Short mmCIF file of C-alpha atoms in Angstrom, two decimals:
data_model
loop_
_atom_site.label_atom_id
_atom_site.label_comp_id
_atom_site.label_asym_id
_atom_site.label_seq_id
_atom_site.Cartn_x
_atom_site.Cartn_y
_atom_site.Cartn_z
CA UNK A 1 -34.09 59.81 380.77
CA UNK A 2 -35.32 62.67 378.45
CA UNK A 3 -32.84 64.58 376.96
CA UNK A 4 -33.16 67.89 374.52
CA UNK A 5 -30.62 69.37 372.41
CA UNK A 6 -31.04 72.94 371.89
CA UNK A 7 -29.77 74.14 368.54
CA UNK A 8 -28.66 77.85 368.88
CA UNK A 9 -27.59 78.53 365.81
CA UNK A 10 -29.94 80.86 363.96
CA UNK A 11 -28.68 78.71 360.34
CA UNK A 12 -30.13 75.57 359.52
CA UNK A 13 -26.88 73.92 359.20
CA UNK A 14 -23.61 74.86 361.48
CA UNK A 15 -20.61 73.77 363.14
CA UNK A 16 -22.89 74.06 366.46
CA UNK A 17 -25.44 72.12 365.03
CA UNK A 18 -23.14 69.58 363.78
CA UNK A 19 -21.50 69.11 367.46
CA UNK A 20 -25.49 68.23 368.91
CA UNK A 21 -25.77 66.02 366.14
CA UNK A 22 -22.32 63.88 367.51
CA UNK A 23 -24.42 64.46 370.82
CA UNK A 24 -26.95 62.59 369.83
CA UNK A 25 -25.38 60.09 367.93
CA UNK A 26 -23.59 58.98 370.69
CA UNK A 27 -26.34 59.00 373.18
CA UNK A 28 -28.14 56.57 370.27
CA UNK A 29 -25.14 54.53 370.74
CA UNK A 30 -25.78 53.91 374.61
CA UNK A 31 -29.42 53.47 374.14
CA UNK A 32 -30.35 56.80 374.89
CA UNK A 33 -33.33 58.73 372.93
CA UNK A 34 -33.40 62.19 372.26
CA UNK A 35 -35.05 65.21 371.13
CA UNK A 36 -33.84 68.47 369.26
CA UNK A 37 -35.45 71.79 369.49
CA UNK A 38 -34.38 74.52 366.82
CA UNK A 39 -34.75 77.68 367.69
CA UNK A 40 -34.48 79.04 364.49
CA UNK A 41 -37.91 77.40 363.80
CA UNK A 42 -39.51 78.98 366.15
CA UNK A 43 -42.31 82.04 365.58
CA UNK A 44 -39.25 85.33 365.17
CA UNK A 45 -41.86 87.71 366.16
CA UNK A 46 -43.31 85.43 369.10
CA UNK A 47 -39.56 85.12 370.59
CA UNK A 48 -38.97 89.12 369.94
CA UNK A 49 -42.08 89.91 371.20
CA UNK A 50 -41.97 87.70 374.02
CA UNK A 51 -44.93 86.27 373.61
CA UNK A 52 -45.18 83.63 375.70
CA UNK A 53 -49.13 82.33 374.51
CA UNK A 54 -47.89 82.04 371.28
CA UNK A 55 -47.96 77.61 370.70
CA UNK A 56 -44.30 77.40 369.44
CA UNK A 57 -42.90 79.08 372.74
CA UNK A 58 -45.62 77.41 374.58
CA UNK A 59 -43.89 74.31 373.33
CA UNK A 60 -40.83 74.74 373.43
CA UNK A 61 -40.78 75.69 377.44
CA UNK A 62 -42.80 73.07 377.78
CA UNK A 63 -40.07 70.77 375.99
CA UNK A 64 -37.60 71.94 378.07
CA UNK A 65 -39.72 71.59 381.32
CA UNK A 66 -40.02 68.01 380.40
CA UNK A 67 -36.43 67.33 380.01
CA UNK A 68 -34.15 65.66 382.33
CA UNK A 69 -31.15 66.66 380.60
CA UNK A 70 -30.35 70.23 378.13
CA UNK A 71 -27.37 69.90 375.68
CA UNK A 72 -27.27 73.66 374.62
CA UNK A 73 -25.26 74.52 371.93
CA UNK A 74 -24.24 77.47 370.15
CA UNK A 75 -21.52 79.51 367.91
CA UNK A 76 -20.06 82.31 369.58
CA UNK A 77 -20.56 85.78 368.17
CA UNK A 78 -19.06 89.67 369.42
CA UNK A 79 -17.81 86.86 372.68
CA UNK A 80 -21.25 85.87 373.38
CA UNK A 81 -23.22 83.05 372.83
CA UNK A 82 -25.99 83.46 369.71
CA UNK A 83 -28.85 86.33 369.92
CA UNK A 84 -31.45 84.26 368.96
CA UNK A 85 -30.34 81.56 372.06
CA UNK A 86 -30.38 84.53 374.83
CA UNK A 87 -33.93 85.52 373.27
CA UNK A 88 -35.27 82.17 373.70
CA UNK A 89 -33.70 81.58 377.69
CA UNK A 90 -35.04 84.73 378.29
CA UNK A 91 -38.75 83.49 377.81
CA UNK A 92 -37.85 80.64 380.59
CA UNK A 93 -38.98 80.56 383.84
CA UNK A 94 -36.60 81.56 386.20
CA UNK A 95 -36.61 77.74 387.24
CA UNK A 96 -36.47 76.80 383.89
CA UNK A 97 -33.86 74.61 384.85
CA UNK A 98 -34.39 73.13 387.73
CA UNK A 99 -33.10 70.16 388.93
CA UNK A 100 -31.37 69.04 385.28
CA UNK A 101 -28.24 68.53 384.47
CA UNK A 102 -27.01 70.94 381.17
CA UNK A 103 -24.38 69.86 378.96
CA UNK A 104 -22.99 73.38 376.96
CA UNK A 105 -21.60 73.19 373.59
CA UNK A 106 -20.08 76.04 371.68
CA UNK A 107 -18.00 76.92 368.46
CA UNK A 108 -16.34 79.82 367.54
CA UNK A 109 -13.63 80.96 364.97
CA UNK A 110 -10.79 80.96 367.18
CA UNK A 111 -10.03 79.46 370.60
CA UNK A 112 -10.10 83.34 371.59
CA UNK A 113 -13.56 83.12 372.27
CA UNK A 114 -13.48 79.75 374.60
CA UNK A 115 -14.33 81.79 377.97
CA UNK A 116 -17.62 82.57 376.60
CA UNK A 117 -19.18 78.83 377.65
CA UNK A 118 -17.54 80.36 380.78
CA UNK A 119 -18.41 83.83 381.44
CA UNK A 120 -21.76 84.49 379.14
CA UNK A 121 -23.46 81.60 379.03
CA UNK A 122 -23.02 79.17 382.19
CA UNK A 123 -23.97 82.00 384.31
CA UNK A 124 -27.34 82.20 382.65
CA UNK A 125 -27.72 78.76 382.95
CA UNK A 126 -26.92 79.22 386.39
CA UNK A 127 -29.31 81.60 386.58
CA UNK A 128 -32.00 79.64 385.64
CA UNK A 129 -31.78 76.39 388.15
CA UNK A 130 -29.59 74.18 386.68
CA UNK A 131 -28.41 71.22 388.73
CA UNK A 132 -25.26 70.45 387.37
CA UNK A 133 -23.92 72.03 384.53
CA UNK A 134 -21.19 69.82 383.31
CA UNK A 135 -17.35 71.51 381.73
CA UNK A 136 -18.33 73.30 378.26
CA UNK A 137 -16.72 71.72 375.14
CA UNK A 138 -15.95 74.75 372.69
CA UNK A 139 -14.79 73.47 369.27
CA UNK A 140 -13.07 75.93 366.59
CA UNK A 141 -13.60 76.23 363.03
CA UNK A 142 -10.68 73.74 362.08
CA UNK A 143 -12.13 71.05 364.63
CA UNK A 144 -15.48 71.16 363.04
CA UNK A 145 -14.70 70.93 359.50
CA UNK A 146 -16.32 71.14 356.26
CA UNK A 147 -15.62 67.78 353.82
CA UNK A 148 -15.91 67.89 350.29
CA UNK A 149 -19.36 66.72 350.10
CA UNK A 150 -20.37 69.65 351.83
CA UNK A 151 -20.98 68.01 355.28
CA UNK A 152 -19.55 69.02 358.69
CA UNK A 153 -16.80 66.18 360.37
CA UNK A 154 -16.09 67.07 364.60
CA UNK A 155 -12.40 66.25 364.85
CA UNK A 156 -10.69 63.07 367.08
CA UNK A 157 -10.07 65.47 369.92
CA UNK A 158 -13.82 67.28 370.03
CA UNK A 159 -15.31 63.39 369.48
CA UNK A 160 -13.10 62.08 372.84
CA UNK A 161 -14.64 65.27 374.72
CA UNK A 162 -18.03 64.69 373.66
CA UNK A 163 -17.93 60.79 374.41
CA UNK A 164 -16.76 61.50 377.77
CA UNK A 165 -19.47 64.50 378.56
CA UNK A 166 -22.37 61.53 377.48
CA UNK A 167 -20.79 59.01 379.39
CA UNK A 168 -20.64 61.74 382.53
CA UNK A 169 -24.60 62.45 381.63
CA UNK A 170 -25.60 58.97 381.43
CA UNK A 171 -23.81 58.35 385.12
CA UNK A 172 -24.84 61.19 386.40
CA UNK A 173 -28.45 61.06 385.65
CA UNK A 174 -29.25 57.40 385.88
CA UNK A 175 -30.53 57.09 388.70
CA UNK A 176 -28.73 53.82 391.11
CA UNK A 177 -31.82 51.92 391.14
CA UNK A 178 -32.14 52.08 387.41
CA UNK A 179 -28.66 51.02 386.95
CA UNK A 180 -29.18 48.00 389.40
CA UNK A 181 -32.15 46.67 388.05
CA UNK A 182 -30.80 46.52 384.90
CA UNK A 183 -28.33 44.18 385.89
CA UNK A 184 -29.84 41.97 388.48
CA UNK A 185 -33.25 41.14 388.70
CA UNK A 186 -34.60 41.80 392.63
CA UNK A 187 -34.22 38.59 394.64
CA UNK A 188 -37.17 38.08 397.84
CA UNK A 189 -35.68 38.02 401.03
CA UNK A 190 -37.23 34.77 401.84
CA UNK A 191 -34.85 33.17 398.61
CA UNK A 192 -31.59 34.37 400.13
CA UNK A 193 -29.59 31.61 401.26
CA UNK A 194 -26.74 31.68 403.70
CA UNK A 195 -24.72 29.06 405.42
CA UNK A 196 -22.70 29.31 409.19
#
């Protein structure tokens, strides 16, 4: 299973940022690998300019192309999710998406601006081919705080939301057969046994 966490924060270090981090901690925990794409280090004037030959946004897409599994995340700003996030979905195809199952994170100042996972940013994801998007976890300031040393800390509640979202991802997208050959190895026909 490939999975990509989208950071749409256009700050190196956020509350957003901090919530695909617990992503991907926990996925580590289950065994599952992961990849992180900032957009913030992507070419600005490629992503403005749409320019989709440029070999950061030729990368990227391709990164997300590859990817069984998106975990978007972004803070919320004027109700919407980040500028620099819409710029970047806007250089997808319009099956960017296809077939893969998103995960959207948010944060915002308030829980005033929850209904943006909702009502700006699932329907772009939509939009784009998504299989499943799976419920939005939208964190406020106080839930993703800042500790003394300077470091961001996701609160009990947001951790319990984001351990059940991976746990729905890893079920969801594990496919059966994986799941059973993990467990038991195949057994010949000829070797089964069976008494009348």
């Amino acid at each position: 299973m490939a999975v990509l966490l989208i950071a749409g924060s256009p700050t190196e270090r956020s509350r957003s940022a901090a919530l695909l981090d617990a992503v991907a901690q926990r996925l580590q925990f289950r065994g599952v690998q992961s990849e992180k794409l900032l957009i913030r280090d992507l070419s600005p004037q490629a992503l403005i300019l749409a320019d989709f030959g440029h070999p950061t946004i030729s990368q990227a897409v391709g990164r997300v192309a590859k990817a069984d599994v998106v975990v978007v995340a972004t803070p919320v700003y004027k109700a919407a999710y980040s500028g620099v996030l819409k710029v970047f979905l806007d250089l997808l195809p319009q099956t960017g998406l296809q077939g893969k199952t998103v995960l959207p994170l948010a944060t915002g100042g308030s829980p005033n601006h929850m209904l943006a996972l909702d009502y700006a940013l699932r329907p772009v994801l939509q939009s784009l081919g998504a299989k499943h998007i799976l419920p939005g976890i939208y964190a406020t300031d106080a839930q993703v705080a800042v500790t003394e040393s300077g470091a961001y800390e996701v609160s009990a509640e947001i951790g319990l939301r984001l351990d059940e979202a991976v746990d729905t991802l890893i079920r969801d997208v594990l496919p059966a057969a994986e799941v059973h050959t993990k467990r038991f190895a195949p057994v010949h026909f000829s070797q089964v046994r069976c008494s009348v």
